[in-house]
Amino acid sequence: MENYNKEIEKNLYLRELLLGNIQGPLTGIPNIDRPWLKYYTKEELMAGSINKTVYRYLYDENKKYINDTAIIFANRKIKYFELFLQIEKVAKALKTIGVKKGEVVTICLPNTPESAYLFYACSMIGAIADYIDPTESEEGLEKYLNISNPRHLIMLDMCFDKFTNLIEKKNIENIVVTSPVESLPLIMNGLKIKNKISDREIYNRHKKVMRESSANYMFYKDFIKNGNMYNGVLEEEYEKDRPVAIVHTGGTTGVPKGVLLSNDNLNELTNQIKNSPVQFIRHYLLVGVMPEFVGYGLSVGLHTSLVCGMKTMMIAKYEPEKIPEVILKYKPNCMAGSPAHWEIFSKSPLINRPNVDLSFFKAPIEGGDTLNAKVESKVNEILDKGGCEYKIQKGYGLTEKCSAVTVCFNNEVNKPGSVGVPFSKTVVSIYDNDKEEDLHYNELGEICVSAPDIMLGYYGNVEETNKVIKEHKDGNKWLHTGDIGYVTPDGLLYVVGRIKDIIIRYDGKKIYPYNVENILLKCPIVKSVAVVGIPDPNHYNGEVPVAFVSIDDSYSKEEAMKIISDYANNTITDYLIPTSYYIEDELPKTVVGKVDKKVLKKTLIRK
């Protein structure tokens, strides 16, 4: 707490210095000067630490507003009093099946009210909610289970077959089977939802497995009903740095790692967003398009929005192509989407009609990956025509930092190509790993982050944790992001690319794919582009760049190749020019909308 308060005092002093209210020296080093602090008010910088569980923080912020709507799911409105009631019921049910403090509960669900109840119930009883992707293959699910080795599993009914062998193999003791429409009224549950499978149907299909298994299977309704008899102690007292959630990241190897987050991590991110110009305001409507098994969805889409008293619309199925329809139908004030969502928004005939009203947007946020420059320009044009007072609010973050490092929270800090400024208690350093020193403004280096919402570590993997969280000469622990970037004197961060994506030629010259991609994007026929490195066929060492490009449909591949090649030869420095171009209909994307360069490299191998 003492260090926390010292940081607040330091930030207030630096703010006065940056605004010219007091005189003193500045160093020209971003993490020492912290030029972004001038965009915050004194009150925002003075916000203290929360020191509560995520459940208690949610409750305390909304206990005076229990009749307000908390969650909207398939047109059903769940008020805060019902949210708290359901959390308590789930907490009792978890205690009844034997979930202990510090124990992992694996949750394999889409965005549904039940997934929210389970998260806060785990916080309430001191357990850890381990979120995994229900669309994964059996092999992918096994990789997740190998990380946390849970005794308890809450799974989607449609995942039954994928888990049948894994449950026995991993000795999972308690399995709760639930439906994505569990929370809906009976008339909607039974009549209006396509492909709804009843508990009886599931039992009839799988009764042999359920009877013969050593595991204890139960349906969600029975799970809740059994919990009604629990009358012991329910809510655990707050403890600093107690873990509350695991969300998974693929990392550079494709092998998932479990990012372990504490109550403090999630609350500190929420605290920083609440105390910033970001328009997360009580009664505003947020569309939760990002899955909760992605850190961005859990931290911003669920916890922050609910703590802020917003109405959170849950969308169970990740379908970016339906976003324009959702936006125009429900008129959300806030949407935290991926590049894929906003690209679809920019191309949508619905959105591009004359006189479409978008004035309701107060926080059109983008995160998950760098936004294509053409898409950014088009989205801003659409928002402006639609009467929205804000440009698209790009952000930068990673799961290991609770998903958010910077954001363009207003037009003043929203420059083309920039991802905005750090949140108030977040410090960004541009670091030279070879010299082990902080760099100055406009110098390229690894983006490192120090903040109260940096993960506890990778669950059960100290070796990998120590590779990314390191102590610098200043005595502070810094998260090494693996991203290359720079900070301007105004405090804006620009992300240039990934260290692992840097292409090093045979002669040692470095090629940053982001720079080449940005130039190629200016070619009129190019819609999107990704540059990757392949082994140099003419030398024993080094790589050369190749480009994957999606183009305007009105050109043939042969025409496009010539136009793009001529454009590159006339605009790009010789050693940066791609040696080959591959024309694709669409570039492959990850679940959060990033261009999947691993898939592209596999495509090269096949070719």
Coordinates of C-alpha atoms in Angstrom, one line a residue:
M1 CA 0.0 0.0 0.0
E2 CA 2.9 2.3 0.8
N3 CA 4.4 1.8 -2.6
Y4 CA 1.0 2.3 -4.2
N5 CA 0.6 5.7 -2.5
K6 CA 4.1 6.7 -3.5
E7 CA 3.3 6.0 -7.1
I8 CA 0.2 8.2 -6.8
E9 CA 2.3 11.0 -5.4
K10 CA 4.9 10.6 -8.1
N11 CA 2.3 10.7 -10.9
L12 CA 0.7 13.8 -9.5
Y13 CA 4.1 15.5 -9.4
L14 CA 4.9 14.5 -13.0
R15 CA 1.5 15.7 -14.2
E16 CA 2.2 19.2 -12.8
L17 CA 5.7 19.1 -14.4
L18 CA 4.3 18.0 -17.8
L19 CA 1.6 20.7 -17.7
G20 CA 4.2 23.4 -16.9
N21 CA 2.7 24.2 -13.6
I22 CA 6.0 23.6 -11.9
Q23 CA 9.6 23.7 -13.2
G24 CA 12.0 20.8 -13.2
P25 CA 14.0 18.5 -15.4
L26 CA 12.6 15.9 -17.9
T27 CA 14.7 13.1 -19.1
G28 CA 13.4 12.3 -22.6
I29 CA 12.8 8.7 -21.4
P30 CA 9.1 7.7 -21.6
N31 CA 8.9 5.5 -18.5
I32 CA 10.6 8.1 -16.3
D33 CA 8.8 11.2 -17.7
R34 CA 5.4 9.5 -18.2
P35 CA 4.1 12.1 -20.6
W36 CA 0.7 10.5 -20.9
L37 CA -0.2 11.6 -17.3
K38 CA -1.0 15.1 -18.6
Y39 CA -4.2 13.7 -20.2
Y40 CA -5.6 12.6 -16.8
T41 CA -7.2 14.8 -14.1
K42 CA -5.9 14.9 -10.5
E43 CA -9.0 13.0 -9.3
E44 CA -8.3 10.2 -11.9
L45 CA -4.7 9.9 -10.8
M46 CA -5.6 9.8 -7.1
A47 CA -7.9 6.8 -7.3
G48 CA -6.8 4.4 -4.6
S49 CA -6.4 0.6 -4.7
I50 CA -9.6 -1.6 -4.3
N51 CA -8.5 -4.3 -1.9
K52 CA -11.6 -6.5 -2.5
T53 CA -12.5 -9.7 -4.3
V54 CA -14.0 -9.2 -7.8
Y55 CA -17.3 -10.4 -6.3
R56 CA -17.2 -7.8 -3.5
Y57 CA -16.2 -5.0 -5.8
L58 CA -19.1 -5.8 -8.1
Y59 CA -21.5 -6.0 -5.2
D60 CA -20.4 -2.8 -3.5
E61 CA -20.5 -0.7 -6.7
N62 CA -24.0 -1.9 -7.5
K63 CA -25.8 -2.6 -4.3
K64 CA -27.7 0.7 -4.5
Y65 CA -28.8 0.0 -8.0
I66 CA -30.2 -3.6 -7.7
N67 CA -33.2 -2.9 -9.9
D68 CA -31.1 -1.8 -12.8
T69 CA -30.4 -4.1 -15.7
A70 CA -27.1 -5.9 -15.4
I71 CA -27.2 -8.5 -18.2
I72 CA -29.2 -8.8 -21.4
F73 CA -29.2 -12.3 -22.9
A74 CA -31.5 -13.3 -25.9
N75 CA -33.8 -10.4 -25.0
R76 CA -34.1 -11.4 -21.4
K77 CA -33.1 -8.7 -18.9
I78 CA -31.4 -9.8 -15.7
K79 CA -31.3 -7.2 -13.0
Y80 CA -28.5 -6.7 -10.5
F81 CA -30.5 -8.2 -7.6
E82 CA -31.0 -11.4 -9.7
L83 CA -27.4 -11.5 -10.7
F84 CA -26.3 -11.4 -7.0
L85 CA -29.0 -14.0 -6.1
Q86 CA -27.7 -16.4 -8.8
I87 CA -24.1 -15.9 -7.9
E88 CA -24.9 -16.9 -4.3
K89 CA -26.9 -20.0 -5.5
V90 CA -23.9 -21.1 -7.7
A91 CA -21.5 -20.5 -4.8
K92 CA -23.6 -22.7 -2.6
A93 CA -23.7 -25.4 -5.3
L94 CA -19.9 -25.3 -5.8
K95 CA -19.4 -25.7 -2.1
T96 CA -21.8 -28.6 -2.1
I97 CA -19.8 -30.6 -4.7
G98 CA -16.7 -30.0 -2.6
V99 CA -14.9 -27.1 -4.3
K100 CA -12.3 -25.8 -1.9
K101 CA -10.6 -22.4 -1.5
G102 CA -7.7 -22.2 -4.1
E103 CA -9.1 -25.0 -6.2
V104 CA -9.6 -24.8 -10.0
V105 CA -13.1 -25.0 -11.6
T106 CA -12.8 -25.4 -15.3
I107 CA -15.6 -23.6 -17.2
C108 CA -16.1 -24.6 -20.9
L109 CA -19.0 -22.3 -21.9
P110 CA -19.7 -19.5 -24.3
N111 CA -20.8 -16.1 -23.1
T112 CA -24.0 -16.8 -21.0
P113 CA -25.3 -15.6 -17.7
E114 CA -24.1 -18.9 -16.2
S115 CA -20.5 -18.2 -17.1
A116 CA -20.8 -14.9 -15.3
Y117 CA -22.4 -16.5 -12.2
L118 CA -19.6 -19.1 -12.1
F119 CA -16.9 -16.5 -12.3
Y120 CA -18.2 -14.4 -9.4
A121 CA -19.2 -17.4 -7.4
C122 CA -15.6 -18.7 -7.7
S123 CA -14.4 -15.4 -6.4
M124 CA -16.9 -15.5 -3.6
I125 CA -15.6 -18.8 -2.2
G126 CA -11.9 -18.3 -3.1
A127 CA -11.8 -20.7 -6.0
I128 CA -10.2 -20.2 -9.4
A129 CA -12.4 -20.0 -12.6
D130 CA -10.5 -21.6 -15.5
Y131 CA -12.0 -20.5 -18.8
I132 CA -11.5 -22.7 -21.9
D133 CA -12.8 -22.5 -25.4
P134 CA -15.8 -24.8 -26.1
T135 CA -15.1 -24.7 -29.9
E136 CA -11.7 -26.4 -29.4
S137 CA -11.1 -30.0 -30.6
E138 CA -10.7 -32.8 -28.2
E139 CA -6.9 -32.5 -28.6
G140 CA -7.1 -28.8 -27.9
L141 CA -9.2 -29.3 -24.8
E142 CA -6.8 -31.9 -23.4
K143 CA -4.0 -29.3 -23.7
Y144 CA -6.0 -27.0 -21.5
L145 CA -6.8 -29.7 -19.0
N146 CA -3.1 -30.6 -18.8
I147 CA -2.4 -27.2 -17.4
S148 CA -4.9 -27.0 -14.6
N149 CA -5.7 -30.7 -13.9
P150 CA -9.1 -29.8 -12.4
R151 CA -11.4 -31.9 -10.2
H152 CA -14.4 -30.0 -11.4
L153 CA -15.7 -29.2 -14.9
I154 CA -18.7 -27.1 -16.0
M155 CA -19.3 -27.9 -19.6
L156 CA -21.6 -27.1 -22.5
D157 CA -24.0 -29.9 -23.4
M158 CA -22.8 -29.8 -27.0
C159 CA -19.2 -30.6 -25.9
F160 CA -20.2 -33.9 -24.2
D161 CA -18.6 -36.2 -26.9
K162 CA -15.3 -34.3 -26.9
F163 CA -15.0 -34.6 -23.1
T164 CA -16.1 -38.2 -22.7
N165 CA -12.6 -39.8 -22.9
L166 CA -10.9 -36.8 -21.3
I167 CA -13.0 -37.0 -18.1
E168 CA -11.8 -40.5 -17.4
K169 CA -8.2 -39.8 -18.6
K170 CA -7.8 -36.7 -16.4
N171 CA -9.7 -38.2 -13.4
I172 CA -12.2 -35.3 -13.3
E173 CA -14.6 -36.0 -10.4
N174 CA -17.6 -33.6 -10.8
I175 CA -19.1 -32.7 -14.2
V176 CA -22.0 -30.2 -14.5
V177 CA -23.7 -30.2 -17.9
T178 CA -25.4 -27.0 -19.0
S179 CA -27.1 -25.5 -22.0
P180 CA -26.4 -22.1 -23.6
V181 CA -30.1 -21.3 -23.0
E182 CA -30.3 -22.3 -19.3
S183 CA -31.3 -18.8 -18.3
L184 CA -34.1 -18.2 -20.7
P185 CA -37.8 -18.4 -19.7
L186 CA -39.4 -21.7 -20.5
I187 CA -41.3 -20.4 -23.5
M188 CA -38.1 -19.1 -25.1
N189 CA -36.1 -22.1 -23.9
G190 CA -38.4 -24.7 -25.4
L191 CA -40.0 -23.0 -28.4
K192 CA -37.9 -20.3 -29.9
I193 CA -34.3 -21.6 -29.7
K194 CA -33.3 -23.8 -32.5
N195 CA -31.4 -27.1 -31.8
K196 CA -32.2 -27.0 -28.1
I197 CA -31.4 -30.3 -26.5
S198 CA -33.2 -31.2 -23.3
D199 CA -31.5 -32.7 -20.3
R200 CA -33.5 -35.9 -20.9
E201 CA -32.3 -36.2 -24.5
I202 CA -28.7 -35.7 -23.4
Y203 CA -29.1 -38.3 -20.7
N204 CA -30.6 -40.8 -23.1
R205 CA -27.8 -40.3 -25.6
H206 CA -25.1 -40.6 -23.0
K207 CA -26.6 -42.7 -20.2
K208 CA -24.2 -45.6 -20.6
V209 CA -21.2 -43.2 -20.2
M210 CA -22.8 -41.4 -17.3
R211 CA -23.8 -44.6 -15.5
E212 CA -20.5 -46.4 -15.9
S213 CA -18.2 -43.4 -15.3
S214 CA -16.5 -43.0 -11.9
A215 CA -17.2 -39.3 -12.2
N216 CA -20.3 -37.6 -10.8
Y217 CA -22.4 -36.2 -13.6
M218 CA -25.2 -33.8 -13.0
F219 CA -27.3 -31.3 -14.9
Y220 CA -27.2 -27.6 -14.1
K221 CA -30.7 -27.5 -12.6
D222 CA -29.8 -30.4 -10.2
F223 CA -26.5 -28.7 -9.4
I224 CA -28.3 -25.6 -8.3
K225 CA -31.0 -27.5 -6.5
N226 CA -28.5 -29.5 -4.5
G227 CA -26.7 -26.4 -3.4
N228 CA -29.8 -25.0 -1.7
M229 CA -29.1 -27.2 1.3
Y230 CA -25.7 -25.7 1.9
N231 CA -25.6 -23.5 5.1
G232 CA -21.9 -23.1 5.8
V233 CA -19.6 -20.1 5.4
L234 CA -19.8 -18.9 1.9
E235 CA -17.8 -15.7 1.2
E236 CA -14.1 -15.8 1.8
E237 CA -12.3 -12.7 3.1
Y238 CA -10.2 -10.7 0.7
E239 CA -6.5 -11.7 0.5
K240 CA -4.0 -9.7 -1.6
D241 CA -2.9 -11.5 -4.8
R242 CA -5.3 -14.4 -4.3
P243 CA -5.9 -16.0 -7.8
V244 CA -9.4 -15.9 -9.2
A245 CA -9.1 -16.8 -12.9
I246 CA -7.1 -18.6 -15.6
V247 CA -7.4 -17.5 -19.2
H248 CA -5.3 -19.1 -21.9
T249 CA -2.9 -17.8 -24.5
G250 CA -1.4 -19.8 -27.3
G251 CA 2.0 -18.1 -27.0
T252 CA 4.6 -18.3 -29.8
T253 CA 4.8 -22.1 -29.9
G254 CA 1.1 -22.9 -30.3
V255 CA 1.2 -24.6 -26.9
P256 CA -1.3 -22.9 -24.6
K257 CA -0.2 -21.3 -21.3
G258 CA -2.6 -20.5 -18.5
V259 CA -2.5 -16.9 -17.5
L260 CA -3.2 -16.7 -13.8
L261 CA -5.0 -13.5 -12.7
S262 CA -5.8 -12.3 -9.2
N263 CA -8.8 -10.4 -7.9
D264 CA -6.4 -7.4 -7.7
N265 CA -5.4 -7.7 -11.3
L266 CA -8.9 -7.6 -12.6
N267 CA -10.0 -4.9 -10.2
E268 CA -7.0 -2.7 -10.9
L269 CA -7.7 -2.7 -14.6
T270 CA -11.3 -1.9 -13.9
N271 CA -10.3 0.9 -11.5
Q272 CA -8.0 2.4 -14.2
I273 CA -10.8 2.3 -16.9
K274 CA -13.3 3.8 -14.4
N275 CA -10.9 6.6 -13.7
S276 CA -10.2 7.6 -17.2
P277 CA -12.0 9.4 -20.0
V278 CA -13.2 6.1 -21.4
Q279 CA -17.0 6.3 -21.6
F280 CA -17.9 3.3 -19.4
I281 CA -20.9 4.9 -17.7
R282 CA -23.7 3.6 -15.6
H283 CA -26.8 2.6 -17.7
Y284 CA -24.9 2.6 -20.9
L285 CA -25.3 -0.5 -23.1
L286 CA -22.2 -2.6 -23.9
V287 CA -22.3 -5.4 -26.5
G288 CA -20.0 -8.2 -25.2
V289 CA -18.8 -9.6 -28.5
M290 CA -15.5 -11.1 -27.2
P291 CA -15.7 -14.5 -25.5
E292 CA -14.9 -14.7 -21.8
F293 CA -12.3 -17.4 -22.4
V294 CA -10.3 -14.6 -24.0
G295 CA -8.8 -12.2 -21.4
Y296 CA -10.2 -9.2 -23.2
G297 CA -13.7 -10.6 -22.9
L298 CA -13.5 -11.5 -19.2
S299 CA -11.7 -8.4 -18.0
V300 CA -13.3 -5.6 -20.1
G301 CA -16.4 -7.2 -21.6
L302 CA -17.7 -8.7 -18.4
H303 CA -16.1 -7.4 -15.2
T304 CA -15.4 -3.8 -16.0
S305 CA -18.7 -3.2 -17.7
L306 CA -20.7 -4.8 -14.8
V307 CA -18.7 -3.0 -12.1
C308 CA -19.4 0.3 -13.9
G309 CA -23.1 -0.4 -13.8
M310 CA -23.5 -0.9 -17.5
K311 CA -26.1 -3.1 -19.2
T312 CA -24.0 -5.9 -20.7
M313 CA -25.5 -7.7 -23.7
M314 CA -24.1 -11.2 -23.9
I315 CA -23.7 -12.9 -27.3
A316 CA -23.2 -16.6 -26.9
K317 CA -21.9 -17.3 -30.4
Y318 CA -18.8 -15.6 -31.8
E319 CA -20.2 -14.4 -35.2
P320 CA -18.5 -11.2 -36.3
E321 CA -20.5 -11.1 -39.5
K322 CA -23.6 -10.4 -37.5
I323 CA -22.2 -7.4 -35.7
P324 CA -23.6 -4.7 -38.1
E325 CA -27.2 -6.1 -37.6
V326 CA -26.7 -6.2 -33.8
I327 CA -25.4 -2.6 -33.7
L328 CA -28.3 -1.1 -35.7
K329 CA -30.9 -3.1 -33.8
Y330 CA -29.7 -2.5 -30.2
K331 CA -27.8 0.8 -30.6
P332 CA -25.0 0.1 -28.0
N333 CA -23.1 2.9 -26.4
C334 CA -20.0 0.8 -26.2
M335 CA -18.5 -2.1 -28.1
A336 CA -15.1 -3.6 -27.4
G337 CA -14.4 -5.5 -30.6
S338 CA -11.6 -7.1 -32.5
P339 CA -10.1 -6.0 -35.9
A340 CA -12.4 -8.6 -37.5
H341 CA -15.5 -7.0 -36.0
W342 CA -14.6 -3.5 -37.2
E343 CA -13.5 -4.7 -40.7
I344 CA -16.9 -6.3 -41.2
F345 CA -18.5 -3.1 -39.8
S346 CA -16.6 -1.0 -42.4
K347 CA -17.7 -3.2 -45.3
S348 CA -21.3 -3.8 -44.3
P349 CA -24.0 -2.6 -46.7
L350 CA -26.3 -2.1 -43.7
I351 CA -23.9 0.3 -42.1
N352 CA -22.9 2.1 -45.3
R353 CA -26.5 3.1 -46.2
P354 CA -27.2 6.8 -46.4
N355 CA -28.3 8.6 -43.1
V356 CA -27.5 5.7 -40.8
D357 CA -27.5 7.1 -37.2
L358 CA -24.5 6.1 -35.1
S359 CA -24.6 9.0 -32.7
F360 CA -25.3 6.5 -29.8
F361 CA -21.7 5.2 -29.9
K362 CA -19.7 6.7 -27.0
A363 CA -16.9 4.0 -26.8
P364 CA -16.3 2.3 -30.1
I365 CA -13.3 0.3 -28.9
E366 CA -10.9 -1.9 -30.9
G367 CA -8.3 -4.3 -29.5
G368 CA -6.7 -7.7 -29.9
D369 CA -4.4 -6.7 -32.8
T370 CA -3.3 -3.7 -34.9
L371 CA -6.1 -2.3 -37.0
N372 CA -5.6 -2.2 -40.7
A373 CA -4.9 1.5 -41.7
K374 CA -7.5 1.4 -44.5
V375 CA -10.1 -0.1 -42.1
E376 CA -9.3 2.5 -39.5
S377 CA -9.8 5.3 -42.0
K378 CA -13.1 3.8 -43.3
V379 CA -14.5 3.2 -39.8
N380 CA -13.8 6.8 -38.8
E381 CA -15.4 8.1 -41.9
I382 CA -18.5 6.0 -41.2
L383 CA -18.7 7.0 -37.5
D384 CA -18.3 10.7 -38.5
K385 CA -21.1 10.5 -41.1
G386 CA -23.3 8.7 -38.6
G387 CA -23.0 11.5 -36.0
C388 CA -20.6 9.7 -33.6
E389 CA -18.4 12.3 -31.8
Y390 CA -15.6 9.8 -31.4
K391 CA -13.1 8.1 -33.7
I392 CA -12.6 4.3 -33.3
Q393 CA -10.8 4.0 -29.9
K394 CA -7.9 1.6 -30.7
G395 CA -6.2 -0.1 -27.8
Y396 CA -3.2 -2.3 -27.2
G397 CA -2.8 -5.0 -24.6
L398 CA -2.1 -8.7 -23.9
T399 CA -3.7 -11.3 -21.7
E400 CA -0.7 -11.2 -19.3
K401 CA -1.6 -7.6 -18.5
C402 CA -5.3 -8.2 -18.0
S403 CA -5.8 -7.4 -21.7
A404 CA -5.3 -3.6 -21.7
V405 CA -2.2 -1.4 -21.7
T406 CA -3.2 1.6 -23.8
V407 CA -6.2 3.1 -25.4
C408 CA -7.2 6.1 -27.6
F409 CA -9.8 7.3 -25.1
N410 CA -10.5 10.6 -26.8
N411 CA -9.7 12.2 -30.2
E412 CA -6.8 14.2 -28.7
V413 CA -4.7 11.0 -28.3
N414 CA -6.2 9.2 -31.3
K415 CA -3.6 9.5 -34.1
P416 CA -3.5 7.2 -37.2
G417 CA -1.4 4.2 -36.5
S418 CA -1.1 4.9 -32.8
V419 CA -2.7 2.7 -30.1
G420 CA -3.1 5.6 -27.7
V421 CA -1.7 6.3 -24.2
P422 CA -1.2 4.0 -21.2
F423 CA -3.8 3.8 -18.5
S424 CA -3.1 6.0 -15.4
K425 CA -1.3 3.3 -13.3
T426 CA 0.4 1.6 -16.2
V427 CA 4.0 2.5 -17.1
V428 CA 5.4 1.7 -20.5
S429 CA 9.1 1.4 -21.2
I430 CA 10.8 1.0 -24.6
Y431 CA 13.6 -1.3 -23.7
D432 CA 16.9 -2.3 -25.3
N433 CA 17.4 -5.9 -24.3
D434 CA 21.1 -6.0 -25.4
K435 CA 22.2 -3.0 -23.4
E436 CA 19.6 -3.6 -20.7
E437 CA 18.5 0.0 -20.6
D438 CA 15.4 2.2 -21.3
L439 CA 15.3 4.0 -24.6
H440 CA 14.3 7.6 -25.4
Y441 CA 11.3 9.0 -27.3
N442 CA 10.9 7.7 -30.9
E443 CA 13.5 4.9 -30.5
L444 CA 12.5 1.4 -31.4
G445 CA 12.7 -1.3 -28.7
E446 CA 10.7 -4.0 -26.9
I447 CA 7.6 -2.7 -25.2
C448 CA 7.8 -3.5 -21.5
V449 CA 5.0 -2.8 -19.0
S450 CA 4.9 -2.3 -15.2
A451 CA 1.4 -2.1 -13.6
P452 CA -0.6 -3.5 -10.7
D453 CA -2.7 -5.6 -13.1
I454 CA 0.2 -7.7 -14.5
M455 CA -0.6 -11.4 -14.1
L456 CA 0.6 -13.5 -11.2
G457 CA 2.3 -15.8 -13.7
Y458 CA 1.7 -18.7 -16.0
Y459 CA -0.2 -21.4 -14.0
G460 CA 2.2 -24.1 -12.9
N461 CA 5.0 -22.8 -15.2
V462 CA 7.6 -20.8 -13.4
E463 CA 10.1 -21.2 -16.2
E464 CA 7.9 -19.5 -18.8
T465 CA 6.8 -16.9 -16.2
N466 CA 10.5 -15.9 -15.6
K467 CA 11.0 -15.5 -19.4
V468 CA 8.5 -12.6 -19.5
I469 CA 8.4 -11.0 -16.1
K470 CA 11.9 -9.7 -15.3
E471 CA 13.4 -7.3 -12.8
H472 CA 15.1 -4.2 -14.4
K473 CA 17.8 -2.0 -13.0
D474 CA 15.2 0.2 -11.3
G475 CA 14.2 -2.7 -9.1
N476 CA 10.7 -3.0 -10.6
K477 CA 9.3 -6.1 -12.2
W478 CA 8.5 -5.6 -15.9
L479 CA 6.4 -7.6 -18.3
H480 CA 8.2 -8.2 -21.6
T481 CA 5.5 -8.2 -24.2
G482 CA 7.6 -9.5 -27.2
D483 CA 6.3 -6.5 -29.2
I484 CA 8.4 -3.8 -30.9
G485 CA 7.3 -0.2 -30.6
Y486 CA 8.1 3.4 -29.7
V487 CA 6.6 6.2 -27.7
T488 CA 6.4 9.8 -28.9
P489 CA 7.0 12.9 -26.7
D490 CA 3.3 13.3 -26.4
G491 CA 3.0 9.9 -24.8
L492 CA 1.5 8.0 -27.7
L493 CA 2.5 4.4 -28.2
Y494 CA 3.1 2.9 -31.7
V495 CA 3.4 -0.8 -32.1
V496 CA 5.6 -1.9 -35.0
G497 CA 5.3 -5.7 -34.7
R498 CA 6.4 -8.8 -32.9
I499 CA 10.1 -9.6 -32.1
K500 CA 9.5 -13.1 -33.4
D501 CA 8.2 -11.7 -36.7
I502 CA 11.2 -9.6 -37.4
I503 CA 12.9 -10.9 -40.6
I504 CA 16.7 -10.9 -40.3
R505 CA 18.4 -11.0 -43.7
Y506 CA 21.6 -12.9 -44.5
D507 CA 23.6 -9.7 -44.1
G508 CA 22.1 -8.9 -40.6
K509 CA 19.7 -6.2 -41.8
K510 CA 16.4 -6.3 -40.0
I511 CA 13.0 -6.0 -41.7
Y512 CA 10.0 -5.1 -39.7
P513 CA 6.9 -6.7 -41.4
Y514 CA 4.6 -4.0 -40.1
N515 CA 6.5 -1.3 -42.0
V516 CA 6.3 -3.2 -45.3
E517 CA 2.7 -4.0 -44.7
N518 CA 1.8 -0.4 -44.1
I519 CA 3.4 0.7 -47.4
L520 CA 1.7 -2.1 -49.4
L521 CA -1.7 -1.2 -47.8
K522 CA -1.5 2.2 -49.6
C523 CA -1.6 0.4 -52.9
P524 CA -5.2 1.1 -54.1
I525 CA -6.1 -2.5 -54.9
V526 CA -4.8 -4.0 -51.7
K527 CA -7.4 -4.8 -49.0
S528 CA -5.2 -6.5 -46.4
V529 CA -1.6 -7.8 -46.3
A530 CA 0.7 -9.9 -44.1
V531 CA 4.4 -10.2 -44.6
V532 CA 6.3 -13.2 -43.2
G533 CA 9.9 -14.4 -43.5
I534 CA 11.1 -17.6 -45.2
P535 CA 14.6 -19.1 -45.4
D536 CA 16.7 -17.3 -48.0
P537 CA 17.1 -19.7 -50.9
N538 CA 20.4 -18.0 -52.1
H539 CA 22.3 -18.0 -48.8
Y540 CA 23.1 -20.4 -46.0
N541 CA 21.5 -18.1 -43.3
G542 CA 18.9 -15.4 -43.1
E543 CA 15.4 -14.9 -44.3
V544 CA 13.6 -13.0 -47.1
P545 CA 10.2 -11.4 -46.9
V546 CA 7.2 -12.7 -48.8
A547 CA 3.7 -11.1 -48.8
F548 CA 0.2 -12.6 -48.6
V549 CA -2.3 -10.1 -50.1
S550 CA -6.1 -10.0 -50.4
I551 CA -7.2 -7.7 -53.3
D552 CA -10.0 -5.8 -54.8
D553 CA -12.3 -8.4 -56.5
S554 CA -12.3 -6.5 -59.8
Y555 CA -8.8 -7.6 -60.7
S556 CA -7.5 -10.9 -61.8
K557 CA -4.6 -12.5 -59.8
E558 CA -2.2 -11.9 -62.8
E559 CA -3.2 -8.2 -63.0
A560 CA -2.9 -7.8 -59.3
M561 CA 0.5 -9.3 -59.1
K562 CA 1.9 -6.9 -61.6
I563 CA 0.2 -3.8 -60.1
I564 CA 1.4 -4.7 -56.5
S565 CA 4.9 -5.6 -57.7
D566 CA 5.3 -2.4 -59.6
Y567 CA 3.9 -0.4 -56.7
A568 CA 6.4 -2.1 -54.3
N569 CA 9.4 -1.6 -56.6
N570 CA 8.6 2.2 -56.8
T571 CA 7.8 2.8 -53.1
I572 CA 9.8 0.4 -51.0
T573 CA 13.5 0.4 -50.2
D574 CA 15.2 -2.4 -52.2
Y575 CA 16.1 -4.7 -49.4
L576 CA 12.6 -4.5 -47.9
I577 CA 10.8 -5.6 -51.1
P578 CA 9.0 -9.0 -50.8
T579 CA 10.6 -11.6 -53.0
S580 CA 7.2 -13.2 -53.7
Y581 CA 3.5 -12.3 -53.5
Y582 CA 0.6 -14.7 -52.8
I583 CA -2.9 -13.6 -53.6
E584 CA -5.5 -14.9 -51.2
D585 CA -9.3 -14.4 -51.1
E586 CA -9.1 -13.6 -47.4
L587 CA -6.3 -13.8 -44.9
P588 CA -6.8 -16.4 -42.1
K589 CA -7.8 -14.9 -38.7
T590 CA -7.5 -16.2 -35.1
V591 CA -10.5 -16.2 -32.7
V592 CA -9.7 -12.6 -31.7
G593 CA -9.4 -11.4 -35.2
K594 CA -5.6 -11.3 -35.6
V595 CA -4.1 -12.3 -38.9
D596 CA -2.8 -15.8 -38.3
K597 CA 0.7 -15.8 -39.6
K598 CA 1.3 -19.4 -38.4
V599 CA -1.4 -20.6 -40.8
L600 CA 0.2 -18.5 -43.6
K601 CA 3.6 -20.1 -43.0
K602 CA 2.0 -23.6 -43.1
T603 CA 0.4 -22.5 -46.5
L604 CA 3.9 -21.8 -47.8
I605 CA 5.1 -25.2 -46.8
R606 CA 2.1 -26.8 -48.7
K607 CA 2.9 -24.6 -51.7

